[in-house]
XYZ file of C-alpha atoms in Angstrom:
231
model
C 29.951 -32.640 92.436
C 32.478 -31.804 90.286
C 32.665 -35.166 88.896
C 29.006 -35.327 88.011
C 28.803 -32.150 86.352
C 31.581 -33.398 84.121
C 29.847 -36.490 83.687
C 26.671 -34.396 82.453
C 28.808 -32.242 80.385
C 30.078 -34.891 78.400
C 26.786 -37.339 77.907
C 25.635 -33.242 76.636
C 28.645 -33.470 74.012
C 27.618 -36.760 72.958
C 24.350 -36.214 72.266
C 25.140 -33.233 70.308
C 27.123 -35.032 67.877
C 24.780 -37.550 67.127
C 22.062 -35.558 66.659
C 24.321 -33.999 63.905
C 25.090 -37.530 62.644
C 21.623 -37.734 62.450
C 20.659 -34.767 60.178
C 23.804 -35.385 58.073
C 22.865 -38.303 57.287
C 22.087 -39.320 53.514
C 18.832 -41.005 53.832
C 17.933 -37.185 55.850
C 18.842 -35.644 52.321
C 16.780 -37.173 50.400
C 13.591 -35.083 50.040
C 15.809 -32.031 49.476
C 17.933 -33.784 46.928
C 14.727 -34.395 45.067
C 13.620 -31.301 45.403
C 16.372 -29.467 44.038
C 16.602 -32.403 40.820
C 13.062 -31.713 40.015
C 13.500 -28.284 39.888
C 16.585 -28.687 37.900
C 14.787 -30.659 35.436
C 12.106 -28.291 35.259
C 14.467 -25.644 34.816
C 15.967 -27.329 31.813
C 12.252 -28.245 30.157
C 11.967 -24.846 30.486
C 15.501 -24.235 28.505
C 14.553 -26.521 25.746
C 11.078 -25.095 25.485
C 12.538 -21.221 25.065
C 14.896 -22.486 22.487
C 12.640 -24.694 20.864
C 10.662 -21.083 20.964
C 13.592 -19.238 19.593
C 14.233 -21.366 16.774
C 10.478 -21.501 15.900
C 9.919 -17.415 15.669
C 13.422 -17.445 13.786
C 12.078 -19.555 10.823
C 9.223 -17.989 10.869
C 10.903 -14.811 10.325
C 13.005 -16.558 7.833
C 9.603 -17.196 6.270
C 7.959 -13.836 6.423
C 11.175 -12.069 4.775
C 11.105 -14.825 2.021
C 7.796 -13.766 1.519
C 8.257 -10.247 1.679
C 10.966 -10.674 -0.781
C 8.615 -12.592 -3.487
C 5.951 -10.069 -2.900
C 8.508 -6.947 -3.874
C 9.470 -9.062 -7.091
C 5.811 -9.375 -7.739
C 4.568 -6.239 -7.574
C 8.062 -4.717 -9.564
C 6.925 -7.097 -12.038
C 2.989 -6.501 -12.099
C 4.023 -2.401 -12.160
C 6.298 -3.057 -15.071
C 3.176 -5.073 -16.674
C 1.120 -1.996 -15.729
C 3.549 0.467 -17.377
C 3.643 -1.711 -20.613
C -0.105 -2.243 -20.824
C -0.947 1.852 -20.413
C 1.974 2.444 -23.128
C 0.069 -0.055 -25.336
C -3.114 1.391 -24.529
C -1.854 5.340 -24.840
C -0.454 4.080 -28.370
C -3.708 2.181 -29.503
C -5.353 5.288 -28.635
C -2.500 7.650 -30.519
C -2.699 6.001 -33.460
C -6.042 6.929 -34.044
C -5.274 10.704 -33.577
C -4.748 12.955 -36.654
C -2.688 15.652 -37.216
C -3.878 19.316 -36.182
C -6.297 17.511 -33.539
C -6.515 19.102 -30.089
C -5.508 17.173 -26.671
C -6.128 17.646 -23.399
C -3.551 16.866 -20.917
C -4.792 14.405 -18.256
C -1.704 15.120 -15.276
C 1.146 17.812 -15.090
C 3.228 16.743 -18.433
C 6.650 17.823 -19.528
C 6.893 19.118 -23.122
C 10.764 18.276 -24.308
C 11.932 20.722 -26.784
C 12.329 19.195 -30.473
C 15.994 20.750 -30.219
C 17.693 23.265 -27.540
C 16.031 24.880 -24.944
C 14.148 23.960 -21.572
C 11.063 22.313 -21.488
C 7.830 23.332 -20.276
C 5.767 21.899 -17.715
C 2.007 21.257 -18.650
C -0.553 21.036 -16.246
C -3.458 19.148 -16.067
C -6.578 20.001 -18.540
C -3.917 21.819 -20.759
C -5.041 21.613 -24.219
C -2.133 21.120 -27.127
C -2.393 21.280 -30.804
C -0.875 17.511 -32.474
C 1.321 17.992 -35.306
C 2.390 14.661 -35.574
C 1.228 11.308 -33.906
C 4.308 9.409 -32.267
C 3.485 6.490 -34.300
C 6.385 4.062 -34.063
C 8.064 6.217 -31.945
C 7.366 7.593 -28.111
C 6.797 10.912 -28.259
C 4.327 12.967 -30.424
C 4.679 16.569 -31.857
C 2.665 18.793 -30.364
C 2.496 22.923 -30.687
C 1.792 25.377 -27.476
C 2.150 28.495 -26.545
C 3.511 29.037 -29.778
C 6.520 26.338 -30.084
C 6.520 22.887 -30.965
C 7.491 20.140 -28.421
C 7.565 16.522 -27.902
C 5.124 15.301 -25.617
C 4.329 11.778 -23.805
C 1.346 10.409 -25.712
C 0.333 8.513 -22.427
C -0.319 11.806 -20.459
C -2.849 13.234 -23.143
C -6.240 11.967 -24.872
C -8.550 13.414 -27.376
C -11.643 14.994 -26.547
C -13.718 12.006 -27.243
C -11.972 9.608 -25.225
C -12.020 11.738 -22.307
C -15.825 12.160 -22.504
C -15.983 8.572 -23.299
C -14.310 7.393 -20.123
C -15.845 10.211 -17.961
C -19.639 8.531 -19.399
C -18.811 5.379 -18.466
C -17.523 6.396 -14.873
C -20.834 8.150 -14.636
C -22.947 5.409 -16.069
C -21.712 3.105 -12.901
C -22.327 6.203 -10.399
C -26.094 6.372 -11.266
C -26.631 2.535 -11.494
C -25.078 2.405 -7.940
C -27.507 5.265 -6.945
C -30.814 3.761 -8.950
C -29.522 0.372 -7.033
C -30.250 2.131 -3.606
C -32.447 0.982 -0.891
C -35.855 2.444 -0.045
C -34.578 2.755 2.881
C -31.497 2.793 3.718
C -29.323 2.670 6.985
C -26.546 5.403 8.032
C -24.285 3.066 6.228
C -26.024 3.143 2.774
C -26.660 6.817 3.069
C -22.805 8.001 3.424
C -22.435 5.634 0.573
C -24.987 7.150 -1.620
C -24.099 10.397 -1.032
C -20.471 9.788 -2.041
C -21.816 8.491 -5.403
C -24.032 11.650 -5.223
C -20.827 13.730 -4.845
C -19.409 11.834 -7.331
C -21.898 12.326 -10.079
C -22.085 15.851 -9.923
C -18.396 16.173 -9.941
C -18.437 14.189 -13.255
C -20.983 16.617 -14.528
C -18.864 19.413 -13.881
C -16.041 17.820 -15.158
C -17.758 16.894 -18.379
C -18.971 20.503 -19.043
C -15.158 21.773 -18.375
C -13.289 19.100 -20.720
C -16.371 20.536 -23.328
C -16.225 23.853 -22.173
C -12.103 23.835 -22.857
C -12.079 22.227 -26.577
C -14.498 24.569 -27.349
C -12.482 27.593 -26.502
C -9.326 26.111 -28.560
C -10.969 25.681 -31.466
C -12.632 29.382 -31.271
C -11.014 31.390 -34.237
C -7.302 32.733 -33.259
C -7.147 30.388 -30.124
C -4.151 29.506 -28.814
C -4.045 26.111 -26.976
C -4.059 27.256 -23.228
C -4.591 25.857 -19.937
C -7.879 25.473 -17.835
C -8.270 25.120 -14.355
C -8.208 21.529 -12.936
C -11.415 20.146 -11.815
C -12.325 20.779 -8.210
C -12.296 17.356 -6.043
């Protein structure tokens, strides 16, 4: 008895280790093997792909901040154009003044002092007195509040170029109101009431600009300040 279970025992042993010959075996690792190279390969598709990615966004980067930079240089360069055309302009329009003419400041303005002393802050709609036009130079001569000053031609204009401009801004507003439909949608109403807004605030600030120059040149008036226009 003995015997035979040893004999059982050992045929047990033996087919064991073949069975683990068997699953060891190479051509058994095959499917795996492929397996796990497919999956490598994908993995490395995947690799190339990101960096492919990656290098993509980074040139287009590249791209947008070359852009960005041109743009800056363009608009310092179309400001600069703007600055040089509106000194022109304030100039062409300057040259036309005459001495003792009144003008109406069109933003807050500092007055320099022809010599010592601080200057003085002008607001908008202040009216001045010209002494001198700045002809080739950059600043005109202008008296308020009882002293003389220099003053940036650019932030003033006569009386008849501010009506001018403020008639031709109105001139649009009732052409885009005349335009109007019949009947018009939500849309075309807001719009139409903006250029109503619009027109009457013009009006207004017609009769003020009028309303000031006709105070300063009252007998004994000194050039003063009016109230901006309400917006």
């Amino acid at each position: 008895m003995n015997g035979r279970r040893w004999i059982l025992a050992a045929m047990a042993a033996v087919a064991s280790a073949s069975a683990q010959i068997v699953v060891t075996n190479p051509a058994a690792l095959m499917p795996e093997y492929s397996v796990l190279m497919d999956r490598l390969r994908r993995n490395e598709l995947e690799r190339l792909r990101a960096q492919l990615n990656i290098e993509r966004l980074q040139s287009e980067m590249d791209r947008l901040a070359r852009e960005q930079a041109e743009t800056t240089d363009r608009r310092a360069r179309l400001e600069e154009d703007v600055r040089r055309m509106e000194a022109q302009l304030a100039a062409a329009a300057a040259s036309s003044w005459a001495p003792n003419e009144r003008l109406m400041a069109l933003v807050t303005s500092t007055l320099r002092p022809l010599t010592s002393g601080p200057s003085r802050s002008a607001e908008a709609m202040t009216i001045v007195q010209l002494v001198a036009p700045p002809g080739t130079g950059r600043w005109a001569r202008v008296r308020w509040g009882g002293g003389e000053f220099l003053a940036d031609p650019a932030d003033f204009a006569s009386q008849a170029d501010i009506l001018r401009s403020l008639e031709q801004r109105l001139k649009f507003v009732e052409e885009q109101i005349w335009m109007a439909p019949d009947h018009p949608d939500a849309p075309a109403r807001e719009r139409i009431e903006r250029y109503e807004d619009q027109r009457d605030r013009l009006q207004e600030t017609m009769e003020r600009v009028r309303a000031a120059f006709q105070r300063a040149a009252a007998p004994s008036a000194e050039p003063t300040a009016t109230s901006p226009p309400r917006r």
